Amino acid sequence: MSGIYLHIPFCKQACHYCDFHFSTSLKKKEALVAMMAREIELRNTWMGDHTVIETIYFGGGTPSLLTIPELLFLIETIYQHFKVVEHPEITLEANPDDLTPDYLHALAQTPVNRLSIGVQSFFEEDLRLMNRAHNAQEALASLQLATTLFDNITLDLIYGIPGLTNEKWLANIQTALDLGVSHISSYALTVEPKTALHSFVQKGIIPNPDDGQAQEQFLLLIDQLEAAGFVHYELSNFGKEGYFSKNNSAYWLGKSYLGIGPAAHSFNGIQRGWNISNNSKYIQTLEAHELPLELETLSLTDRYNEYVMTGLRTIWGVDLNRLETEFGPRFKTYFLQQAEVHLEDHLLFIDGDIVRTTRKGKFLSDGIASDLFLLNL
């Protein structure tokens, strides 16, 4: 089974922390949607001739800026050029301010069956600091209605925000739980280069996020959500049984996926591809019936490093038997040698033939993985 990711590179305004590719001008939206459909047609063999699509994911950017006809057009184009399972997971990322009653009711009549709502915080001061387009009341109102129309809803929350006390963070988590959502994705506020947040921190306008505070709030999040029946199945993702993200799980489990749209990435098990991060050039290239795509063939070492990175972020861990059979005994030996210090520090543990992070090690999993990477063999 494989998935299709569609990157919708438009936003009403720029969040201060965001370094994704997007435009705040919607002038090229109609042309870009048309060329995304063309890319779907031109790349229907990327993952093999017998590919079956299990997930369709509209990410961004802000996919909820698409009209209902535009959404239906792209979904129908996928069905025309790919074989799709009977009940695919079709996710739309949405901002609360776009989820008006009219839009939500119309959306509920489409094949979209999962919403990912970018709340980030239920506190006005946090939303202003991050320059979110919505306010706290819009976040609550959109979720209160959405939960009556959709069974499968995830929302995003950000921790480690300057000024976000543990009490406020716990209130954010409780509000999400009270709304009855079945999945929560949560991330630490990160200062990325060339963002407005980076500039504000450099100038002393906003304090640099505190790593200790972020780690403390991450552990509070784990405790609260696990007590509420959520499974912490990936570093940043918590879901009730039956509500894990099939789209994201496919990435972490190494399944093939096709990325459509500017800046979208693809993977077919052997090659990784990425589209040009420029809306105008993307449109112009596809108008000429050419692909705006760069390709990289992954080496065995590349694939080992990716498996280690994704495995340590999930409950599925790193399988020592798979290391040996898929990559060879040298890779397994190297992995265990590098892991020894983290095992001694109780950041990793071995459960049968599976290596996983401990509760203490979860927050540090990306750093631990980098220690286990292989640069040359």
Short mmCIF file of N, CA, C and O in Angstrom, two decimals, residues 143-214:
data_model
loop_
_atom_site.label_atom_id
_atom_site.label_comp_id
_atom_site.label_asym_id
_atom_site.label_seq_id
_atom_site.Cartn_x
_atom_site.Cartn_y
_atom_site.Cartn_z
N LEU A 143 -13.74 23.26 16.31
CA LEU A 143 -13.65 21.89 16.81
C LEU A 143 -14.98 21.39 17.35
O LEU A 143 -15.33 20.21 17.18
N GLN A 144 -15.72 22.26 18.00
CA GLN A 144 -17.02 21.84 18.53
C GLN A 144 -17.95 21.38 17.41
O GLN A 144 -18.68 20.39 17.57
N LEU A 145 -17.91 22.06 16.27
CA LEU A 145 -18.74 21.64 15.15
C LEU A 145 -18.12 20.46 14.40
O LEU A 145 -18.81 19.50 14.05
N ALA A 146 -16.81 20.52 14.19
CA ALA A 146 -16.14 19.46 13.43
C ALA A 146 -16.32 18.10 14.07
O ALA A 146 -16.51 17.09 13.37
N THR A 147 -16.30 18.04 15.39
CA THR A 147 -16.43 16.75 16.07
C THR A 147 -17.83 16.15 15.93
O THR A 147 -18.02 14.96 16.19
N THR A 148 -18.81 16.96 15.53
CA THR A 148 -20.15 16.40 15.28
C THR A 148 -20.28 15.88 13.85
O THR A 148 -21.22 15.14 13.55
N LEU A 149 -19.35 16.26 12.98
CA LEU A 149 -19.43 15.89 11.57
C LEU A 149 -18.39 14.87 11.14
O LEU A 149 -18.57 14.15 10.16
N PHE A 150 -17.27 14.81 11.88
CA PHE A 150 -16.17 13.90 11.54
C PHE A 150 -15.79 13.06 12.75
O PHE A 150 -15.63 13.60 13.85
N ASP A 151 -15.61 11.78 12.53
CA ASP A 151 -15.20 10.87 13.61
C ASP A 151 -13.70 10.94 13.85
O ASP A 151 -13.24 10.79 14.97
N ASN A 152 -12.94 11.17 12.79
CA ASN A 152 -11.48 11.07 12.85
C ASN A 152 -10.87 12.47 12.75
O ASN A 152 -10.74 13.03 11.66
N ILE A 153 -10.53 13.04 13.92
CA ILE A 153 -9.96 14.39 13.96
C ILE A 153 -8.69 14.37 14.78
O ILE A 153 -8.63 13.78 15.86
N THR A 154 -7.65 15.03 14.26
CA THR A 154 -6.44 15.27 15.02
C THR A 154 -6.24 16.77 15.12
O THR A 154 -6.65 17.52 14.23
N LEU A 155 -5.66 17.22 16.22
CA LEU A 155 -5.30 18.63 16.32
C LEU A 155 -3.84 18.76 16.71
O LEU A 155 -3.25 17.86 17.29
N ASP A 156 -3.26 19.90 16.32
CA ASP A 156 -1.85 20.20 16.63
C ASP A 156 -1.77 21.11 17.83
O ASP A 156 -2.55 22.07 17.95
N LEU A 157 -0.81 20.82 18.71
CA LEU A 157 -0.50 21.69 19.85
C LEU A 157 1.01 21.91 19.88
O LEU A 157 1.78 20.98 19.61
N ILE A 158 1.42 23.11 20.26
CA ILE A 158 2.84 23.44 20.37
C ILE A 158 3.18 23.71 21.83
O ILE A 158 2.46 24.44 22.52
N TYR A 159 4.28 23.11 22.30
CA TYR A 159 4.76 23.36 23.66
C TYR A 159 6.12 24.07 23.59
O TYR A 159 6.70 24.22 22.52
N GLY A 160 6.59 24.51 24.74
CA GLY A 160 7.87 25.22 24.78
C GLY A 160 7.78 26.65 24.29
O GLY A 160 8.79 27.28 24.00
N ILE A 161 6.56 27.20 24.20
CA ILE A 161 6.39 28.60 23.78
C ILE A 161 6.80 29.52 24.93
O ILE A 161 6.41 29.29 26.08
N PRO A 162 7.61 30.54 24.67
CA PRO A 162 7.94 31.48 25.75
C PRO A 162 6.68 32.03 26.40
O PRO A 162 5.76 32.49 25.71
N GLY A 163 6.61 31.95 27.72
CA GLY A 163 5.43 32.42 28.44
C GLY A 163 4.37 31.36 28.68
O GLY A 163 3.41 31.61 29.41
N LEU A 164 4.53 30.19 28.06
CA LEU A 164 3.56 29.11 28.27
C LEU A 164 3.96 28.35 29.54
O LEU A 164 4.87 27.52 29.53
N THR A 165 3.26 28.63 30.63
CA THR A 165 3.56 27.95 31.89
C THR A 165 3.05 26.51 31.82
O THR A 165 2.24 26.16 30.96
N ASN A 166 3.50 25.70 32.74
CA ASN A 166 3.02 24.31 32.81
C ASN A 166 1.51 24.27 33.07
O ASN A 166 0.82 23.39 32.56
N GLU A 167 1.01 25.22 33.85
CA GLU A 167 -0.42 25.27 34.13
C GLU A 167 -1.22 25.54 32.86
O GLU A 167 -2.25 24.91 32.60
N LYS A 168 -0.75 26.47 32.07
CA LYS A 168 -1.42 26.78 30.79
C LYS A 168 -1.29 25.60 29.83
O LYS A 168 -2.24 25.29 29.09
N TRP A 169 -0.14 24.95 29.84
CA TRP A 169 0.06 23.80 28.96
C TRP A 169 -0.90 22.67 29.32
O TRP A 169 -1.53 22.06 28.45
N LEU A 170 -1.05 22.41 30.61
CA LEU A 170 -2.00 21.39 31.06
C LEU A 170 -3.43 21.77 30.68
O LEU A 170 -4.24 20.90 30.32
N ALA A 171 -3.73 23.06 30.72
CA ALA A 171 -5.07 23.52 30.32
C ALA A 171 -5.30 23.29 28.83
O ALA A 171 -6.40 22.92 28.40
N ASN A 172 -4.26 23.53 28.01
CA ASN A 172 -4.36 23.24 26.57
C ASN A 172 -4.68 21.77 26.33
O ASN A 172 -5.57 21.43 25.53
N ILE A 173 -3.95 20.90 27.01
CA ILE A 173 -4.16 19.46 26.84
C ILE A 173 -5.57 19.08 27.28
O ILE A 173 -6.27 18.32 26.59
N GLN A 174 -6.02 19.61 28.41
CA GLN A 174 -7.35 19.25 28.92
C GLN A 174 -8.45 19.75 27.99
O GLN A 174 -9.45 19.06 27.78
N THR A 175 -8.26 20.92 27.41
CA THR A 175 -9.26 21.43 26.45
C THR A 175 -9.37 20.50 25.26
O THR A 175 -10.48 20.18 24.80
N ALA A 176 -8.23 20.05 24.77
CA ALA A 176 -8.23 19.11 23.64
C ALA A 176 -8.95 17.82 24.01
O ALA A 176 -9.75 17.28 23.23
N LEU A 177 -8.68 17.31 25.21
CA LEU A 177 -9.33 16.07 25.65
C LEU A 177 -10.83 16.27 25.83
O LEU A 177 -11.63 15.41 25.47
N ASP A 178 -11.22 17.42 26.37
CA ASP A 178 -12.64 17.69 26.59
C ASP A 178 -13.41 17.76 25.26
O ASP A 178 -14.61 17.47 25.23
N LEU A 179 -12.72 18.12 24.20
CA LEU A 179 -13.36 18.21 22.88
C LEU A 179 -13.57 16.83 22.25
O LEU A 179 -14.29 16.70 21.26
N GLY A 180 -12.92 15.81 22.81
CA GLY A 180 -13.17 14.44 22.37
C GLY A 180 -12.45 14.02 21.11
O GLY A 180 -12.87 13.07 20.44
N VAL A 181 -11.32 14.70 20.78
CA VAL A 181 -10.57 14.28 19.59
C VAL A 181 -9.88 12.95 19.85
O VAL A 181 -9.58 12.59 21.00
N SER A 182 -9.60 12.21 18.79
CA SER A 182 -9.03 10.87 18.91
C SER A 182 -7.54 10.83 18.62
O SER A 182 -6.91 9.76 18.72
N HIS A 183 -6.95 11.98 18.26
CA HIS A 183 -5.53 12.00 17.91
C HIS A 183 -4.99 13.40 18.18
O HIS A 183 -5.69 14.40 17.95
N ILE A 184 -3.79 13.47 18.70
CA ILE A 184 -3.12 14.76 18.94
C ILE A 184 -1.69 14.67 18.44
O ILE A 184 -0.97 13.72 18.76
N SER A 185 -1.28 15.67 17.66
CA SER A 185 0.12 15.82 17.26
C SER A 185 0.67 17.03 18.01
O SER A 185 0.01 18.07 18.05
N SER A 186 1.85 16.89 18.58
CA SER A 186 2.38 17.97 19.40
C SER A 186 3.88 18.12 19.18
O SER A 186 4.62 17.13 19.13
N TYR A 187 4.31 19.37 19.05
CA TYR A 187 5.69 19.67 18.69
C TYR A 187 6.24 20.77 19.58
O TYR A 187 5.50 21.65 20.03
N ALA A 188 7.55 20.73 19.80
CA ALA A 188 8.22 21.81 20.51
C ALA A 188 8.40 23.00 19.57
O ALA A 188 8.71 22.81 18.38
N LEU A 189 8.19 24.20 20.07
CA LEU A 189 8.46 25.39 19.27
C LEU A 189 9.95 25.43 18.94
O LEU A 189 10.80 25.38 19.83
N THR A 190 10.26 25.49 17.66
CA THR A 190 11.64 25.46 17.20
C THR A 190 11.95 26.74 16.44
O THR A 190 11.15 27.19 15.62
N VAL A 191 13.11 27.31 16.71
CA VAL A 191 13.53 28.53 16.02
C VAL A 191 14.32 28.13 14.78
O VAL A 191 15.47 27.71 14.87
N GLU A 192 13.67 28.23 13.62
CA GLU A 192 14.31 27.85 12.37
C GLU A 192 14.97 29.08 11.73
O GLU A 192 14.46 30.19 11.82
N PRO A 193 16.12 28.88 11.07
CA PRO A 193 16.78 30.01 10.39
C PRO A 193 15.86 30.66 9.36
O PRO A 193 15.00 30.01 8.77
N LYS A 194 16.05 31.95 9.16
CA LYS A 194 15.34 32.73 8.14
C LYS A 194 13.84 32.84 8.40
O LYS A 194 13.06 33.09 7.48
N THR A 195 13.41 32.62 9.64
CA THR A 195 12.01 32.85 9.99
C THR A 195 11.91 34.14 10.79
O THR A 195 12.91 34.64 11.33
N ALA A 196 10.69 34.66 10.89
CA ALA A 196 10.47 35.86 11.70
C ALA A 196 10.82 35.61 13.15
O ALA A 196 11.40 36.47 13.83
N LEU A 197 10.50 34.39 13.64
CA LEU A 197 10.81 34.05 15.03
C LEU A 197 12.31 34.13 15.28
O LEU A 197 12.76 34.64 16.32
N HIS A 198 13.10 33.64 14.34
CA HIS A 198 14.56 33.69 14.47
C HIS A 198 15.03 35.14 14.59
O HIS A 198 15.87 35.47 15.44
N SER A 199 14.47 36.00 13.77
CA SER A 199 14.83 37.42 13.81
C SER A 199 14.45 38.05 15.15
O SER A 199 15.23 38.79 15.75
N PHE A 200 13.26 37.73 15.64
CA PHE A 200 12.79 38.29 16.91
C PHE A 200 13.66 37.82 18.08
O PHE A 200 13.95 38.59 19.00
N VAL A 201 14.07 36.56 18.05
CA VAL A 201 14.94 36.03 19.10
C VAL A 201 16.31 36.70 19.05
O VAL A 201 16.87 37.10 20.08
N GLN A 202 16.83 36.85 17.83
CA GLN A 202 18.15 37.49 17.66
C GLN A 202 18.13 38.92 18.18
O GLN A 202 19.12 39.40 18.74
N LYS A 203 17.01 39.60 17.98
CA LYS A 203 16.89 41.00 18.40
C LYS A 203 16.47 41.15 19.86
O LYS A 203 16.38 42.27 20.38
N GLY A 204 16.18 40.03 20.53
CA GLY A 204 15.76 40.07 21.92
C GLY A 204 14.32 40.46 22.13
O GLY A 204 13.89 40.73 23.26
N ILE A 205 13.51 40.47 21.05
CA ILE A 205 12.10 40.82 21.16
C ILE A 205 11.31 39.69 21.81
O ILE A 205 10.39 39.92 22.60
N ILE A 206 11.68 38.46 21.46
CA ILE A 206 11.07 37.26 22.04
C ILE A 206 12.20 36.42 22.64
O ILE A 206 13.24 36.23 22.00
N PRO A 207 12.04 35.92 23.87
CA PRO A 207 13.10 35.09 24.46
C PRO A 207 13.26 33.77 23.70
O PRO A 207 12.30 33.24 23.12
N ASN A 208 14.46 33.27 23.69
CA ASN A 208 14.74 31.98 23.06
C ASN A 208 13.98 30.88 23.82
O ASN A 208 14.01 30.86 25.05
N PRO A 209 13.26 29.99 23.12
CA PRO A 209 12.58 28.89 23.82
C PRO A 209 13.55 28.11 24.69
O PRO A 209 14.70 27.86 24.30
N ASP A 210 13.08 27.72 25.85
CA ASP A 210 13.90 27.01 26.84
C ASP A 210 13.77 25.51 26.66
O ASP A 210 12.67 24.96 26.76
N ASP A 211 14.90 24.83 26.38
CA ASP A 211 14.87 23.38 26.15
C ASP A 211 14.38 22.62 27.38
O ASP A 211 13.69 21.61 27.26
N GLY A 212 14.78 23.09 28.56
CA GLY A 212 14.34 22.42 29.78
C GLY A 212 12.83 22.51 29.96
O GLY A 212 12.18 21.52 30.34
N GLN A 213 12.28 23.67 29.68
CA GLN A 213 10.83 23.84 29.75
C GLN A 213 10.13 22.95 28.73
O GLN A 213 9.13 22.30 29.03
N ALA A 214 10.69 22.89 27.52
CA ALA A 214 10.08 22.07 26.47
C ALA A 214 10.09 20.59 26.86
O ALA A 214 9.09 19.89 26.68
#
